Amino acid sequence: MHNKIALILILTSLQSVKAATVTIDFLVDSTSRYTLSNNNWVRDTSYTGQHPFTFSITFDSSNYDAGPFDYWDGQGVSSYRPQIYPVNFGETPFDNEINSIQPTLSYEGSSTPSQISYSHGSGEFSYNSTFDTGTISQDYYFNDGMRYWEAWPSDYQQYFQREISLYTHYNDNNMTATDIVAPTLDEYLSLGLGQTFNFSQTVHEQYKEEFLGPWTYLDGGVRYNGSAVISNITVVPLPASILLFGSGLIGLIGFTTRKERLKSEPVLK
């Protein structure tokens, strides 16, 4: 009896583990490089591009959320906004340069800095009855920064920010209101197949002297722009070693059950 209960518990636990690691590989062409000068982004005409490189993001499939349904009355707009959190980003050829920028930038706040980090993946399915146009978009972005500030009355704030983003957007004029249903993870991922994503990797520092005042960019920032396409999507389920471990336990229980059954059977003479 105890063995049967144990077997049921193991099978239940194996069935309840549905998480998988999803990896999306983007084939990226970086076509332009900009630097900050006098509060303006200036194109580096000597940059010849980086062609191509693979950039990957990964996430746990159990963290996918089809999102809430939104409707704006009077505009006839309905939408779902799928979300994935967090998204883990791979390396790019520009990471070493971008990482080296942060120590050279000037921080002047007198209070203890606060760390801000954020990673996200999201998309949108929408329908606009007024213009009879549906739009579908996907975006994945990573943003983190360090904020320094001084207490009142100066309200001095300084913010170091780095960001990687991939974004695509396209129209589907054949959409109707009935098409706005919560998408599955497979449907969300397949939207990007065959589409061109915009690639951007940016690092910069900005400050403002009044809490509600405008931000001013500091020289020293860099931005790479380009385009990307999905080259591969892989889904890795529960590790095989765990499955083998579970099947081994099941086999062991079966063997133990057989031994106990043989012991309980009468011996024929």
Short mmCIF file of C-alpha atoms in Angstrom, two decimals:
data_model
loop_
_atom_site.label_atom_id
_atom_site.label_comp_id
_atom_site.label_asym_id
_atom_site.label_seq_id
_atom_site.Cartn_x
_atom_site.Cartn_y
_atom_site.Cartn_z
CA MET A 1 0.00 0.00 0.00
CA HIS A 2 2.78 2.41 0.94
CA ASN A 3 4.58 1.62 -2.31
CA LYS A 4 1.48 2.43 -4.34
CA ILE A 5 1.12 5.78 -2.58
CA ALA A 6 4.79 6.58 -3.21
CA LEU A 7 4.38 5.66 -6.89
CA ILE A 8 1.37 7.94 -7.24
CA LEU A 9 3.25 10.81 -5.57
CA ILE A 10 6.24 10.43 -7.91
CA LEU A 11 4.08 10.29 -11.01
CA THR A 12 2.11 13.32 -9.83
CA SER A 13 5.27 15.32 -9.16
CA LEU A 14 6.71 14.48 -12.58
CA GLN A 15 3.50 15.49 -14.30
CA SER A 16 3.31 18.76 -12.39
CA VAL A 17 6.73 19.91 -13.64
CA LYS A 18 5.92 21.54 -16.98
CA ALA A 19 8.55 24.27 -17.05
CA ALA A 20 10.93 24.47 -19.96
CA THR A 21 13.74 26.81 -20.92
CA VAL A 22 12.97 28.73 -24.11
CA THR A 23 15.88 30.15 -26.08
CA ILE A 24 15.39 32.55 -29.00
CA ASP A 25 18.43 33.18 -31.21
CA PHE A 26 18.48 36.40 -33.22
CA LEU A 27 20.81 36.84 -36.16
CA VAL A 28 21.86 40.49 -35.87
CA ASP A 29 23.46 42.95 -38.27
CA SER A 30 24.73 46.09 -36.58
CA THR A 31 24.81 48.84 -39.19
CA SER A 32 25.46 52.06 -37.27
CA ARG A 33 27.20 53.43 -34.19
CA TYR A 34 26.43 56.73 -32.42
CA THR A 35 28.21 58.61 -29.65
CA LEU A 36 26.96 61.37 -27.39
CA SER A 37 28.48 64.79 -28.02
CA ASN A 38 27.13 68.08 -26.68
CA ASN A 39 23.87 66.42 -25.71
CA ASN A 40 23.34 65.00 -29.22
CA TRP A 41 23.77 61.56 -30.72
CA VAL A 42 26.38 61.82 -33.50
CA ARG A 43 26.85 59.04 -36.03
CA ASP A 44 30.31 57.47 -36.22
CA THR A 45 30.95 57.48 -39.97
CA SER A 46 34.05 55.30 -39.58
CA TYR A 47 32.03 52.39 -38.17
CA THR A 48 31.70 49.66 -40.80
CA GLY A 49 29.29 47.43 -38.91
CA GLN A 50 29.31 44.01 -37.29
CA HIS A 51 27.86 41.38 -39.66
CA PRO A 52 26.37 39.13 -38.47
CA PHE A 53 26.37 37.84 -34.91
CA THR A 54 23.98 35.68 -32.91
CA PHE A 55 22.27 37.22 -29.92
CA SER A 56 20.22 35.01 -27.62
CA ILE A 57 17.58 35.53 -24.97
CA THR A 58 16.24 32.84 -22.63
CA PHE A 59 13.33 32.58 -20.23
CA ASP A 60 11.37 30.05 -18.23
CA SER A 61 8.21 29.06 -20.08
CA SER A 62 6.25 28.98 -16.83
CA ASN A 63 6.81 32.75 -16.55
CA TYR A 64 4.77 33.46 -19.68
CA ASP A 65 1.58 35.41 -19.04
CA ALA A 66 -0.93 36.04 -21.81
CA GLY A 67 -1.71 39.33 -20.07
CA PRO A 68 -4.96 41.15 -19.35
CA PHE A 69 -7.56 42.07 -21.93
CA ASP A 70 -7.85 45.81 -22.49
CA TYR A 71 -10.62 47.73 -24.22
CA TRP A 72 -10.81 51.48 -24.83
CA ASP A 73 -14.45 52.44 -25.28
CA GLY A 74 -15.01 55.11 -27.91
CA GLN A 75 -11.87 54.10 -29.78
CA GLY A 76 -12.98 50.56 -30.50
CA VAL A 77 -9.56 49.23 -29.55
CA SER A 78 -9.14 45.85 -27.93
CA SER A 79 -5.84 44.19 -27.07
CA TYR A 80 -3.96 41.56 -25.18
CA ARG A 81 -0.46 42.25 -23.92
CA PRO A 82 1.54 39.06 -23.40
CA GLN A 83 4.39 39.34 -20.92
CA ILE A 84 7.45 37.33 -19.96
CA TYR A 85 9.47 38.14 -16.89
CA PRO A 86 12.39 37.90 -16.50
CA VAL A 87 14.23 37.60 -19.79
CA ASN A 88 17.93 36.71 -19.64
CA PHE A 89 20.13 38.26 -22.29
CA GLY A 90 23.23 36.82 -23.91
CA GLU A 91 26.42 38.61 -24.88
CA THR A 92 27.01 40.95 -27.80
CA PRO A 93 30.29 42.00 -29.46
CA PHE A 94 29.90 45.46 -27.85
CA ASP A 95 29.68 44.39 -24.21
CA ASN A 96 33.35 44.99 -23.37
CA GLU A 97 33.25 48.57 -24.65
CA ILE A 98 29.93 49.30 -22.99
CA ASN A 99 31.04 47.81 -19.66
CA SER A 100 34.17 49.94 -19.72
CA ILE A 101 32.15 53.17 -20.05
CA GLN A 102 30.49 53.05 -16.63
CA PRO A 103 33.62 53.57 -14.47
CA THR A 104 34.71 56.56 -16.57
CA LEU A 105 31.47 58.48 -16.13
CA SER A 106 31.17 61.06 -13.37
CA TYR A 107 28.92 60.41 -10.38
CA GLU A 108 28.38 63.36 -8.06
CA GLY A 109 25.47 62.44 -5.80
CA SER A 110 26.20 62.50 -2.10
CA SER A 111 23.69 59.89 -0.93
CA THR A 112 23.89 56.13 -1.18
CA PRO A 113 23.17 55.01 -4.77
CA SER A 114 20.21 52.80 -5.55
CA GLN A 115 20.50 50.01 -8.08
CA ILE A 116 17.77 49.69 -10.68
CA SER A 117 17.53 46.56 -12.80
CA TYR A 118 14.78 45.32 -15.05
CA SER A 119 14.33 42.70 -17.74
CA HIS A 120 11.18 42.00 -19.63
CA GLY A 121 9.62 40.55 -22.73
CA SER A 122 6.24 41.65 -24.00
CA GLY A 123 3.99 41.97 -27.01
CA GLU A 124 0.62 43.27 -28.08
CA PHE A 125 -2.32 42.03 -30.13
CA SER A 126 -4.80 44.79 -30.88
CA TYR A 127 -7.81 45.56 -33.03
CA ASN A 128 -9.10 49.00 -33.95
CA SER A 129 -12.66 48.95 -35.30
CA THR A 130 -12.50 52.58 -36.41
CA PHE A 131 -9.66 52.08 -38.86
CA ASP A 132 -10.31 48.37 -39.41
CA THR A 133 -6.65 47.71 -38.74
CA GLY A 134 -5.05 45.18 -36.49
CA THR A 135 -1.53 45.51 -35.21
CA ILE A 136 0.74 42.89 -33.72
CA SER A 137 4.04 43.65 -32.07
CA GLN A 138 6.70 41.95 -30.00
CA ASP A 139 9.48 43.43 -27.95
CA TYR A 140 12.18 42.13 -25.66
CA TYR A 141 14.32 44.56 -23.71
CA PHE A 142 16.76 44.70 -20.85
CA ASN A 143 17.34 47.86 -18.87
CA ASP A 144 19.45 48.48 -15.81
CA GLY A 145 20.93 51.56 -14.24
CA MET A 146 22.37 53.28 -11.21
CA ARG A 147 20.74 56.37 -9.76
CA TYR A 148 22.44 58.98 -7.56
CA TRP A 149 20.71 61.93 -5.97
CA GLU A 150 21.14 64.66 -3.40
CA ALA A 151 18.51 65.51 -0.84
CA TRP A 152 16.32 68.61 -0.99
CA PRO A 153 16.71 71.50 -1.73
CA SER A 154 19.02 70.77 -4.67
CA ASP A 155 17.07 67.76 -5.97
CA TYR A 156 20.12 66.79 -8.00
CA GLN A 157 19.67 63.46 -9.80
CA GLN A 158 22.03 61.45 -11.94
CA TYR A 159 21.17 58.24 -13.73
CA PHE A 160 23.41 55.77 -15.52
CA GLN A 161 21.47 53.60 -17.94
CA ARG A 162 22.22 50.74 -20.29
CA GLU A 163 19.65 49.05 -22.44
CA ILE A 164 19.36 46.31 -25.04
CA SER A 165 16.18 46.08 -27.05
CA LEU A 166 14.72 44.04 -29.90
CA TYR A 167 11.42 45.18 -31.33
CA THR A 168 9.21 44.33 -34.28
CA HIS A 169 5.84 45.67 -35.35
CA TYR A 170 3.61 44.86 -38.30
CA ASN A 171 0.03 45.27 -39.47
CA ASP A 172 -2.56 42.66 -40.29
CA ASN A 173 -5.54 44.28 -42.01
CA ASN A 174 -7.47 41.02 -41.98
CA MET A 175 -7.84 40.96 -38.20
CA THR A 176 -11.27 41.17 -36.64
CA ALA A 177 -12.43 41.64 -33.08
CA THR A 178 -12.85 37.87 -32.74
CA ASP A 179 -9.11 37.47 -33.35
CA ILE A 180 -8.34 39.15 -30.06
CA VAL A 181 -7.99 36.13 -27.82
CA ALA A 182 -5.36 35.30 -25.24
CA PRO A 183 -2.39 33.90 -27.21
CA THR A 184 -0.53 30.78 -26.19
CA LEU A 185 3.23 30.85 -25.79
CA ASP A 186 3.64 29.05 -29.14
CA GLU A 187 1.46 31.62 -30.87
CA TYR A 188 3.36 34.49 -29.29
CA LEU A 189 6.76 33.11 -30.30
CA SER A 190 5.69 32.25 -33.84
CA LEU A 191 4.73 35.87 -34.50
CA GLY A 192 8.39 36.78 -34.82
CA LEU A 193 9.17 34.17 -37.45
CA GLY A 194 9.94 35.87 -40.75
CA GLN A 195 9.76 39.34 -39.23
CA THR A 196 12.57 41.89 -38.96
CA PHE A 197 13.42 43.14 -35.46
CA ASN A 198 15.09 46.43 -34.68
CA PHE A 199 18.23 45.96 -32.61
CA SER A 200 19.59 48.60 -30.26
CA GLN A 201 22.20 48.51 -27.50
CA THR A 202 22.73 51.75 -25.64
CA VAL A 203 24.61 53.08 -22.63
CA HIS A 204 24.44 56.68 -21.43
CA GLU A 205 24.40 58.89 -18.36
CA GLN A 206 21.99 61.72 -17.68
CA TYR A 207 21.27 64.16 -14.90
CA LYS A 208 18.84 66.90 -13.89
CA GLU A 209 19.18 69.61 -11.27
CA GLU A 210 15.48 69.85 -10.44
CA PHE A 211 13.22 66.93 -9.70
CA LEU A 212 10.73 67.89 -12.42
CA GLY A 213 13.29 69.47 -14.71
CA PRO A 214 14.60 68.12 -18.03
CA TRP A 215 17.24 65.41 -18.24
CA THR A 216 20.62 66.37 -19.71
CA TYR A 217 22.75 63.71 -21.37
CA LEU A 218 26.46 63.57 -20.58
CA ASP A 219 29.06 62.92 -23.26
CA GLY A 220 30.53 59.44 -23.23
CA GLY A 221 27.49 57.42 -24.23
CA VAL A 222 27.40 55.00 -27.15
CA ARG A 223 24.61 53.36 -29.13
CA TYR A 224 24.62 50.57 -31.70
CA ASN A 225 21.67 50.15 -34.07
CA GLY A 226 20.84 47.41 -36.51
CA SER A 227 18.35 44.77 -37.54
CA ALA A 228 17.73 41.19 -36.48
CA VAL A 229 15.76 38.12 -37.48
CA ILE A 230 14.95 35.02 -35.46
CA SER A 231 17.30 32.26 -36.57
CA ASN A 232 16.28 29.57 -34.09
CA ILE A 233 13.84 28.82 -31.27
CA THR A 234 14.57 25.92 -28.95
CA VAL A 235 12.55 24.60 -26.02
CA VAL A 236 14.41 22.42 -23.53
CA PRO A 237 12.03 20.50 -21.24
CA LEU A 238 12.64 19.13 -17.76
CA PRO A 239 16.25 17.83 -17.59
CA ALA A 240 16.55 14.22 -18.69
CA SER A 241 18.52 13.34 -15.55
CA ILE A 242 15.48 14.15 -13.40
CA LEU A 243 13.27 12.03 -15.62
CA LEU A 244 15.74 9.14 -15.42
CA PHE A 245 15.90 9.56 -11.66
CA GLY A 246 12.12 9.42 -11.48
CA SER A 247 11.89 6.36 -13.73
CA GLY A 248 14.61 4.69 -11.66
CA LEU A 249 12.63 5.26 -8.49
CA ILE A 250 9.54 3.87 -10.15
CA GLY A 251 11.48 0.79 -11.21
CA LEU A 252 12.88 0.37 -7.72
CA ILE A 253 9.41 0.58 -6.23
CA GLY A 254 8.20 -2.00 -8.71
CA PHE A 255 11.08 -4.31 -7.78
CA THR A 256 10.44 -3.82 -4.06
CA THR A 257 6.76 -4.50 -4.53
CA ARG A 258 7.57 -7.74 -6.37
CA LYS A 259 9.91 -8.88 -3.58
CA GLU A 260 7.28 -8.24 -0.95
CA ARG A 261 4.69 -10.08 -3.00
CA LEU A 262 6.98 -13.12 -3.32
CA LYS A 263 7.60 -13.10 0.41
CA SER A 264 3.90 -13.13 1.13
CA GLU A 265 3.15 -16.00 -1.26
CA PRO A 266 2.98 -19.52 0.31
CA VAL A 267 5.93 -21.78 -0.39
CA LEU A 268 4.91 -24.88 -2.28
CA LYS A 269 6.54 -28.11 -1.13
#
